[in-house]
PDB file of C-alpha atoms in Angstrom:
ATOM      1  CA  MET A  19     -63.225  52.124 -67.324  1.00 50.00           C
ATOM      2  CA  PRO A  20     -60.681  51.347 -70.093  1.00 61.00           C
ATOM      3  CA  ALA A  21     -58.117  54.069 -70.686  1.00 62.00           C
ATOM      4  CA  SER A  22     -58.986  56.473 -73.508  1.00 63.00           C
ATOM      5  CA  PHE A  23     -56.726  57.896 -76.202  1.00 59.00           C
ATOM      6  CA  SER A  24     -56.904  61.308 -74.521  1.00 74.00           C
ATOM      7  CA  SER A  25     -55.431  59.818 -71.338  1.00 85.00           C
ATOM      8  CA  LEU A  26     -53.090  57.236 -72.881  1.00 92.00           C
ATOM      9  CA  LYS A  27     -51.318  59.590 -75.278  1.00 92.00           C
ATOM     10  CA  PRO A  28     -50.046  62.083 -72.659  1.00 93.00           C
ATOM     11  CA  ALA A  29     -49.105  59.245 -70.315  1.00 93.00           C
ATOM     12  CA  LEU A  30     -47.019  57.543 -73.004  1.00 95.00           C
ATOM     13  CA  SER A  31     -45.557  60.884 -74.099  1.00 93.00           C
ATOM     14  CA  ASP A  32     -44.356  61.482 -70.543  1.00 93.00           C
ATOM     15  CA  LEU A  33     -42.384  58.223 -70.759  1.00 94.00           C
ATOM     16  CA  SER A  34     -40.130  59.695 -73.494  1.00 89.00           C
ATOM     17  CA  LEU A  35     -40.766  57.010 -76.108  1.00 92.00           C
ATOM     18  CA  SER A  36     -40.934  59.206 -79.216  1.00 87.00           C
ATOM     19  CA  LYS A  37     -37.596  58.102 -80.666  1.00 86.00           C
ATOM     20  CA  ARG A  38     -37.570  54.606 -79.239  1.00 94.00           C
ATOM     21  CA  LEU A  39     -38.623  51.195 -80.466  1.00 98.00           C
ATOM     22  CA  VAL A  40     -40.927  49.537 -77.972  1.00 99.00           C
ATOM     23  CA  LEU A  41     -41.953  45.983 -77.065  1.00 99.00           C
ATOM     24  CA  VAL A  42     -45.507  46.176 -75.721  1.00 99.00           C
ATOM     25  CA  HIS A  43     -47.090  43.738 -73.276  1.00 98.00           C
ATOM     26  CA  ALA A  44     -50.671  44.968 -72.839  1.00 97.00           C
ATOM     27  CA  SER A  45     -53.377  43.784 -70.475  1.00 95.00           C
ATOM     28  CA  PRO A  46     -56.346  42.036 -72.111  1.00 93.00           C
ATOM     29  CA  THR A  47     -58.525  44.661 -70.407  1.00 91.00           C
ATOM     30  CA  VAL A  48     -56.938  47.614 -72.219  1.00 92.00           C
ATOM     31  CA  ASN A  49     -58.874  49.372 -74.974  1.00 93.00           C
ATOM     32  CA  ALA A  50     -56.910  47.978 -77.912  1.00 96.00           C
ATOM     33  CA  ASP A  51     -57.960  50.616 -80.459  1.00 96.00           C
ATOM     34  CA  GLU A  52     -57.112  53.498 -78.142  1.00 95.00           C
ATOM     35  CA  LEU A  53     -53.746  51.975 -77.250  1.00 97.00           C
ATOM     36  CA  LEU A  54     -52.835  51.386 -80.889  1.00 97.00           C
ATOM     37  CA  SER A  55     -53.624  54.998 -81.782  1.00 96.00           C
ATOM     38  CA  ALA A  56     -51.594  56.277 -78.839  1.00 96.00           C
ATOM     39  CA  LEU A  57     -48.568  54.105 -79.674  1.00 97.00           C
ATOM     40  CA  LEU A  58     -48.586  55.172 -83.320  1.00 97.00           C
ATOM     41  CA  GLU A  59     -48.285  58.785 -82.164  1.00 95.00           C
ATOM     42  CA  THR A  60     -45.815  58.371 -79.303  1.00 96.00           C
ATOM     43  CA  THR A  61     -43.236  55.779 -80.462  1.00 97.00           C
ATOM     44  CA  SER A  62     -41.001  55.317 -83.484  1.00 97.00           C
ATOM     45  CA  GLY A  63     -42.292  51.747 -83.845  1.00 98.00           C
ATOM     46  CA  PHE A  64     -43.356  48.796 -81.737  1.00 99.00           C
ATOM     47  CA  ILE A  65     -43.838  45.045 -81.582  1.00 99.00           C
ATOM     48  CA  THR A  66     -46.103  42.902 -79.435  1.00 99.00           C
ATOM     49  CA  PRO A  67     -46.331  39.142 -78.825  1.00 99.00           C
ATOM     50  CA  THR A  68     -48.703  37.193 -81.060  1.00 99.00           C
ATOM     51  CA  PHE A  69     -47.862  33.891 -79.407  1.00 99.00           C
ATOM     52  CA  THR A  70     -49.564  30.677 -80.541  1.00 99.00           C
ATOM     53  CA  PRO A  71     -49.109  27.911 -77.932  1.00 98.00           C
ATOM     54  CA  LYS A  72     -51.795  25.862 -79.663  1.00 98.00           C
ATOM     55  CA  SER A  73     -49.134  24.783 -82.170  1.00 98.00           C
ATOM     56  CA  LEU A  74     -47.002  23.110 -79.474  1.00 98.00           C
ATOM     57  CA  LEU A  75     -46.764  19.351 -79.512  1.00 96.00           C
ATOM     58  CA  PRO A  76     -47.171  17.541 -76.171  1.00 94.00           C
ATOM     59  CA  LEU A  77     -44.254  17.872 -73.773  1.00 91.00           C
ATOM     60  CA  GLU A  78     -43.421  14.172 -74.122  1.00 91.00           C
ATOM     61  CA  TYR A  79     -43.087  14.384 -77.916  1.00 93.00           C
ATOM     62  CA  HIS A  80     -39.652  13.671 -79.380  1.00 91.00           C
ATOM     63  CA  PRO A  81     -38.770  12.614 -82.935  1.00 91.00           C
ATOM     64  CA  ALA A  82     -37.315   9.427 -81.470  1.00 89.00           C
ATOM     65  CA  HIS A  83     -40.756   8.648 -80.028  1.00 81.00           C
ATOM     66  CA  PRO A  84     -43.106   9.773 -82.792  1.00 78.00           C
ATOM     67  CA  LYS A  85     -46.048   7.666 -81.635  1.00 85.00           C
ATOM     68  CA  VAL A  86     -47.119  10.328 -79.126  1.00 89.00           C
ATOM     69  CA  ASP A  87     -50.611  11.628 -79.909  1.00 91.00           C
ATOM     70  CA  VAL A  88     -50.204  15.064 -81.509  1.00 90.00           C
ATOM     71  CA  SER A  89     -53.836  15.586 -82.484  1.00 92.00           C
ATOM     72  CA  SER A  90     -54.266  18.355 -79.905  1.00 92.00           C
ATOM     73  CA  ALA A  91     -51.880  20.681 -81.764  1.00 96.00           C
ATOM     74  CA  GLU A  92     -53.015  23.140 -84.414  1.00 97.00           C
ATOM     75  CA  PRO A  93     -50.602  23.857 -87.278  1.00 98.00           C
ATOM     76  CA  PHE A  94     -49.117  27.332 -87.201  1.00 98.00           C
ATOM     77  CA  HIS A  95     -49.569  29.490 -90.295  1.00 97.00           C
ATOM     78  CA  PRO A  96     -48.892  33.210 -90.848  1.00 96.00           C
ATOM     79  CA  ALA A  97     -52.566  34.161 -90.456  1.00 97.00           C
ATOM     80  CA  MET A  98     -53.089  32.121 -87.283  1.00 98.00           C
ATOM     81  CA  PRO A  99     -54.735  34.314 -84.624  1.00 98.00           C
ATOM     82  CA  ALA A 100     -52.747  35.154 -81.525  1.00 98.00           C
ATOM     83  CA  ASP A 101     -53.692  33.233 -78.417  1.00 97.00           C
ATOM     84  CA  GLU A 102     -56.585  34.807 -76.523  1.00 93.00           C
ATOM     85  CA  ALA A 103     -54.418  35.025 -73.408  1.00 92.00           C
ATOM     86  CA  VAL A 104     -52.303  37.812 -74.946  1.00 93.00           C
ATOM     87  CA  GLY A 105     -55.385  39.970 -75.430  1.00 91.00           C
ATOM     88  CA  SER A 106     -57.191  41.775 -78.222  1.00 95.00           C
ATOM     89  CA  PHE A 107     -54.385  44.292 -78.742  1.00 98.00           C
ATOM     90  CA  ALA A 108     -52.156  41.599 -80.249  1.00 98.00           C
ATOM     91  CA  GLU A 109     -54.829  40.642 -82.767  1.00 98.00           C
ATOM     92  CA  LEU A 110     -55.512  44.264 -83.646  1.00 98.00           C
ATOM     93  CA  VAL A 111     -51.831  44.808 -84.407  1.00 99.00           C
ATOM     94  CA  ARG A 112     -51.522  41.540 -86.329  1.00 98.00           C
ATOM     95  CA  GLN A 113     -54.395  42.511 -88.613  1.00 98.00           C
ATOM     96  CA  HIS A 114     -53.243  46.104 -89.155  1.00 98.00           C
ATOM     97  CA  PRO A 115     -52.446  46.795 -92.844  1.00 98.00           C
ATOM     98  CA  LYS A 116     -49.001  48.176 -91.961  1.00 98.00           C
ATOM     99  CA  ALA A 117     -48.067  45.357 -89.595  1.00 99.00           C
ATOM    100  CA  LYS A 118     -45.480  42.655 -90.201  1.00 99.00           C
ATOM    101  CA  ARG A 119     -45.427  39.357 -88.331  1.00 99.00           C
ATOM    102  CA  SER A 120     -42.562  36.982 -87.645  1.00 99.00           C
ATOM    103  CA  LEU A 121     -43.001  33.288 -88.331  1.00 98.00           C
ATOM    104  CA  HIS A 122     -41.872  31.499 -85.193  1.00 99.00           C
ATOM    105  CA  PRO A 123     -44.505  28.771 -84.714  1.00 99.00           C
ATOM    106  CA  VAL A 124     -44.901  29.516 -80.993  1.00 99.00           C
ATOM    107  CA  PHE A 125     -43.331  32.888 -80.158  1.00 99.00           C
ATOM    108  CA  SER A 126     -44.160  35.144 -83.099  1.00 99.00           C
ATOM    109  CA  PHE A 127     -44.348  38.929 -82.830  1.00 99.00           C
ATOM    110  CA  ALA A 128     -46.283  41.466 -84.871  1.00 99.00           C
ATOM    111  CA  GLY A 129     -45.184  45.056 -85.234  1.00 99.00           C
ATOM    112  CA  ILE A 130     -45.553  48.349 -87.023  1.00 99.00           C
ATOM    113  CA  HIS A 131     -42.500  50.359 -88.154  1.00 98.00           C
ATOM    114  CA  ALA A 132     -40.255  47.708 -86.585  1.00 98.00           C
ATOM    115  CA  ASP A 133     -39.392  45.483 -89.532  1.00 98.00           C
ATOM    116  CA  ALA A 134     -35.808  44.771 -88.450  1.00 98.00           C
ATOM    117  CA  LEU A 135     -37.025  43.303 -85.164  1.00 98.00           C
ATOM    118  CA  ILE A 136     -39.652  41.173 -86.884  1.00 99.00           C
ATOM    119  CA  HIS A 137     -37.369  39.837 -89.620  1.00 98.00           C
ATOM    120  CA  ALA A 138     -34.630  38.905 -87.131  1.00 98.00           C
ATOM    121  CA  GLN A 139     -36.581  36.024 -85.612  1.00 99.00           C
ATOM    122  CA  THR A 140     -36.191  32.402 -86.738  1.00 98.00           C
ATOM    123  CA  ASP A 141     -37.373  29.066 -85.363  1.00 97.00           C
ATOM    124  CA  ARG A 142     -33.965  28.582 -83.761  1.00 97.00           C
ATOM    125  CA  GLU A 143     -33.660  32.120 -82.393  1.00 98.00           C
ATOM    126  CA  PRO A 144     -36.895  33.066 -80.615  1.00 99.00           C
ATOM    127  CA  TYR A 145     -35.145  35.891 -78.740  1.00 99.00           C
ATOM    128  CA  ALA A 146     -33.781  37.596 -81.866  1.00 99.00           C
ATOM    129  CA  PRO A 147     -36.335  40.447 -81.702  1.00 99.00           C
ATOM    130  CA  ILE A 148     -35.120  41.162 -78.157  1.00 99.00           C
ATOM    131  CA  VAL A 149     -31.510  41.157 -79.367  1.00 99.00           C
ATOM    132  CA  SER A 150     -32.420  43.640 -82.091  1.00 99.00           C
ATOM    133  CA  LEU A 151     -34.412  45.756 -79.639  1.00 99.00           C
ATOM    134  CA  ALA A 152     -31.389  45.887 -77.328  1.00 99.00           C
ATOM    135  CA  GLU A 153     -29.085  46.867 -80.190  1.00 98.00           C
ATOM    136  CA  GLN A 154     -31.367  49.831 -80.844  1.00 97.00           C
ATOM    137  CA  ASP A 155     -31.650  50.750 -77.161  1.00 97.00           C
ATOM    138  CA  GLY A 156     -35.351  49.945 -77.082  1.00 98.00           C
ATOM    139  CA  VAL A 157     -37.868  49.919 -74.271  1.00 98.00           C
ATOM    140  CA  ILE A 158     -40.241  47.329 -72.827  1.00 99.00           C
ATOM    141  CA  LEU A 159     -43.701  48.652 -72.048  1.00 98.00           C
ATOM    142  CA  LEU A 160     -45.811  46.792 -69.482  1.00 98.00           C
ATOM    143  CA  ILE A 161     -49.377  48.104 -69.606  1.00 97.00           C
ATOM    144  CA  GLY A 162     -51.475  46.782 -66.751  1.00 96.00           C
ATOM    145  CA  MET A 163     -49.199  43.735 -66.574  1.00 97.00           C
ATOM    146  CA  ASP A 164     -46.463  42.504 -64.249  1.00 98.00           C
ATOM    147  CA  GLN A 165     -43.047  40.973 -64.873  1.00 99.00           C
ATOM    148  CA  ARG A 166     -44.438  37.480 -65.457  1.00 98.00           C
ATOM    149  CA  VAL A 167     -45.345  38.435 -69.034  1.00 98.00           C
ATOM    150  CA  ASN A 168     -42.001  40.106 -69.698  1.00 99.00           C
ATOM    151  CA  PHE A 169     -40.575  37.812 -72.381  1.00 99.00           C
ATOM    152  CA  SER A 170     -37.267  39.686 -72.435  1.00 99.00           C
ATOM    153  CA  ILE A 171     -36.441  38.287 -68.998  1.00 99.00           C
ATOM    154  CA  HIS A 172     -36.179  34.867 -70.622  1.00 99.00           C
ATOM    155  CA  TYR A 173     -33.466  36.234 -72.907  1.00 99.00           C
ATOM    156  CA  GLY A 174     -31.664  37.605 -69.861  1.00 99.00           C
ATOM    157  CA  GLU A 175     -31.768  34.109 -68.378  1.00 99.00           C
ATOM    158  CA  LYS A 176     -30.161  32.740 -71.537  1.00 98.00           C
ATOM    159  CA  ILE A 177     -27.409  35.373 -71.451  1.00 98.00           C
ATOM    160  CA  ALA A 178     -26.761  34.439 -67.825  1.00 98.00           C
ATOM    161  CA  GLY A 179     -26.206  30.836 -68.896  1.00 98.00           C
ATOM    162  CA  ARG A 180     -29.463  29.363 -67.673  1.00 98.00           C
ATOM    163  CA  MET A 181     -30.614  26.104 -69.233  1.00 96.00           C
ATOM    164  CA  GLN A 182     -32.878  26.366 -72.264  1.00 97.00           C
ATOM    165  CA  PHE A 183     -35.202  23.685 -73.582  1.00 97.00           C
ATOM    166  CA  ILE A 184     -36.225  22.106 -76.875  1.00 97.00           C
ATOM    167  CA  ARG A 185     -39.842  21.738 -77.896  1.00 97.00           C
ATOM    168  CA  TRP A 186     -41.496  20.811 -81.160  1.00 97.00           C
ATOM    169  CA  ALA A 187     -44.368  22.584 -82.862  1.00 98.00           C
ATOM    170  CA  LEU A 188     -46.733  21.782 -85.684  1.00 97.00           C
ATOM    171  CA  THR A 189     -46.627  23.996 -88.765  1.00 97.00           C
ATOM    172  CA  GLU A 190     -48.363  23.867 -92.120  1.00 95.00           C
ATOM    173  CA  ASN A 191     -45.116  22.390 -93.471  1.00 94.00           C
ATOM    174  CA  GLY A 192     -44.755  19.686 -90.826  1.00 94.00           C
ATOM    175  CA  ILE A 193     -43.117  19.445 -87.412  1.00 95.00           C
ATOM    176  CA  ALA A 194     -40.556  22.122 -86.518  1.00 97.00           C
ATOM    177  CA  GLU A 195     -37.868  21.911 -83.846  1.00 97.00           C
ATOM    178  CA  CYS A 196     -37.916  24.911 -81.506  1.00 98.00           C
ATOM    179  CA  PRO A 197     -34.633  25.158 -79.570  1.00 98.00           C
ATOM    180  CA  ASN A 198     -33.865  27.874 -77.012  1.00 98.00           C
ATOM    181  CA  PHE A 199     -37.308  27.355 -75.545  1.00 98.00           C
ATOM    182  CA  PRO A 200     -37.715  29.338 -72.304  1.00 98.00           C
ATOM    183  CA  GLY A 201     -38.474  28.128 -68.833  1.00 97.00           C
ATOM    184  CA  ASP A 202     -41.284  29.127 -66.495  1.00 98.00           C
ATOM    185  CA  ALA A 203     -42.074  32.794 -65.748  1.00 98.00           C
ATOM    186  CA  GLU A 204     -44.040  32.548 -62.498  1.00 98.00           C
ATOM    187  CA  GLY A 205     -41.034  33.658 -60.434  1.00 98.00           C
ATOM    188  CA  PHE A 206     -40.260  36.775 -62.465  1.00 99.00           C
ATOM    189  CA  ASN A 207     -41.880  39.241 -60.046  1.00 99.00           C
ATOM    190  CA  ALA A 208     -38.872  38.642 -57.796  1.00 98.00           C
ATOM    191  CA  LEU A 209     -37.115  41.067 -60.162  1.00 99.00           C
ATOM    192  CA  VAL A 210     -39.346  44.033 -59.250  1.00 98.00           C
ATOM    193  CA  ASP A 211     -36.952  45.610 -56.743  1.00 98.00           C
ATOM    194  CA  ASN A 212     -34.021  45.184 -59.125  1.00 98.00           C
ATOM    195  CA  VAL A 213     -35.625  47.246 -61.895  1.00 99.00           C
ATOM    196  CA  LYS A 214     -37.227  50.039 -59.852  1.00 98.00           C
ATOM    197  CA  SER A 215     -34.354  52.482 -60.223  1.00 98.00           C
ATOM    198  CA  PHE A 216     -34.561  52.659 -64.019  1.00 98.00           C
ATOM    199  CA  THR A 217     -38.266  52.004 -64.600  1.00 98.00           C
ATOM    200  CA  ARG A 218     -40.367  55.003 -65.610  1.00 97.00           C
ATOM    201  CA  ARG A 219     -43.991  54.828 -64.504  1.00 97.00           C
ATOM    202  CA  ALA A 220     -47.345  56.332 -65.335  1.00 96.00           C
ATOM    203  CA  ASP A 221     -50.864  55.647 -64.129  1.00 94.00           C
ATOM    204  CA  VAL A 222     -53.975  55.884 -66.295  1.00 92.00           C
ATOM    205  CA  ASN A 223     -57.348  55.335 -64.634  1.00 89.00           C
ATOM    206  CA  GLY A 224     -55.710  53.085 -62.056  1.00 90.00           C
ATOM    207  CA  MET A 225     -53.810  51.070 -64.677  1.00 93.00           C
ATOM    208  CA  ALA A 226     -50.049  50.997 -64.155  1.00 96.00           C
ATOM    209  CA  ILE A 227     -47.778  51.589 -67.147  1.00 97.00           C
ATOM    210  CA  GLN A 228     -44.084  50.743 -66.816  1.00 98.00           C
ATOM    211  CA  ALA A 229     -41.370  51.663 -69.315  1.00 98.00           C
ATOM    212  CA  ILE A 230     -38.224  49.576 -68.811  1.00 98.00           C
ATOM    213  CA  PRO A 231     -35.088  50.087 -70.937  1.00 98.00           C
ATOM    214  CA  VAL A 232     -34.301  46.645 -72.283  1.00 99.00           C
ATOM    215  CA  ASN A 233     -30.527  46.850 -71.801  1.00 99.00           C
ATOM    216  CA  ASP A 234     -30.917  47.837 -68.154  1.00 99.00           C
ATOM    217  CA  LEU A 235     -33.362  44.976 -67.677  1.00 99.00           C
ATOM    218  CA  LEU A 236     -31.020  42.415 -69.218  1.00 99.00           C
ATOM    219  CA  ARG A 237     -28.138  43.534 -67.006  1.00 99.00           C
ATOM    220  CA  ALA A 238     -30.374  43.268 -63.948  1.00 99.00           C
ATOM    221  CA  VAL A 239     -31.426  39.725 -64.864  1.00 99.00           C
ATOM    222  CA  VAL A 240     -27.862  38.578 -65.473  1.00 99.00           C
ATOM    223  CA  ASN A 241     -26.600  40.142 -62.240  1.00 99.00           C
ATOM    224  CA  LYS A 242     -29.403  38.588 -60.210  1.00 99.00           C
ATOM    225  CA  ILE A 243     -28.829  35.088 -61.578  1.00 98.00           C
ATOM    226  CA  HIS A 244     -25.063  35.351 -61.222  1.00 98.00           C
ATOM    227  CA  SER A 245     -25.529  36.303 -57.560  1.00 98.00           C
ATOM    228  CA  ASP A 246     -28.107  33.542 -57.000  1.00 98.00           C
ATOM    229  CA  PRO A 247     -28.292  30.629 -59.480  1.00 96.00           C
ATOM    230  CA  TYR A 248     -31.859  29.879 -58.364  1.00 97.00           C
ATOM    231  CA  ALA A 249     -33.145  33.435 -58.737  1.00 98.00           C
ATOM    232  CA  LEU A 250     -36.407  33.950 -60.668  1.00 99.00           C
ATOM    233  CA  LEU A 251     -37.380  30.278 -60.452  1.00 98.00           C
ATOM    234  CA  CYS A 252     -40.889  29.618 -59.165  1.00 97.00           C
ATOM    235  CA  SER A 253     -41.642  27.920 -55.847  1.00 94.00           C
ATOM    236  CA  ASP A 254     -43.974  25.245 -57.213  1.00 95.00           C
ATOM    237  CA  PRO A 255     -42.359  21.821 -56.619  1.00 93.00           C
ATOM    238  CA  THR A 256     -44.452  20.361 -59.459  1.00 95.00           C
ATOM    239  CA  CYS A 257     -43.050  22.818 -62.033  1.00 96.00           C
ATOM    240  CA  GLU A 258     -40.910  20.550 -64.189  1.00 93.00           C
ATOM    241  CA  ARG A 259     -38.980  23.310 -65.943  1.00 94.00           C
ATOM    242  CA  CYS A 260     -37.889  25.074 -62.760  1.00 97.00           C
ATOM    243  CA  GLU A 261     -37.027  21.778 -61.083  1.00 95.00           C
ATOM    244  CA  VAL A 262     -34.868  20.767 -64.049  1.00 94.00           C
ATOM    245  CA  VAL A 263     -33.007  24.082 -63.833  1.00 94.00           C
ATOM    246  CA  ARG A 264     -32.483  23.600 -60.092  1.00 92.00           C
ATOM    247  CA  TRP A 265     -31.187  20.081 -60.290  1.00 89.00           C
ATOM    248  CA  GLY A 266     -29.717  20.012 -63.772  1.00 77.00           C
TER     249      GLY A 266
END
């Protein structure tokens, strides 16, 4: 049974979020309306991913080789729906009358009462909302999700000096270069033990909720990678991004 407002609100209140900005990663199975109502009453503001991978051009595309077939991409525009994989909560927030949305063609965020985080993002700086969240001592909220969806870990990788990528995306104004593109996230659950000590937890109808201070998370990511350059990479030998990071 999806968590109700009457159970979500006290659970979120117990996580001490009332004066904090929050980045929410919510399970597609969560009751989006109930979660939105609970967040509006228990946080000072929040953002959530409204990612649009459909705008990405094929991996082999490069401006020097423009003959690659790009017909599979859909042009990003401000009203483009969030990808179904991020769940109905993202779409509910995006369509809210008080919401603002950033304009990164792949990694946009939508938020309410979090304008500074939204406006910080550009095509060249996909992690800018995370930077702003860290400056304001914000919190990451994982609701029924594990660390593989935790986009802030990618920013920690960048801080630690890990290789970033360049991809191109289709927009209504043409093709946009997207530098600082992150690597693969399948290995991110290896961070679980490193964040336990500062993660606050709640459970609602069997659904785990984790509140992780973003600055503590970033320090944990950097420390882990500095102690092991291959940390957080996945074990799939066919994963091109992780293999490139391994072998440079």
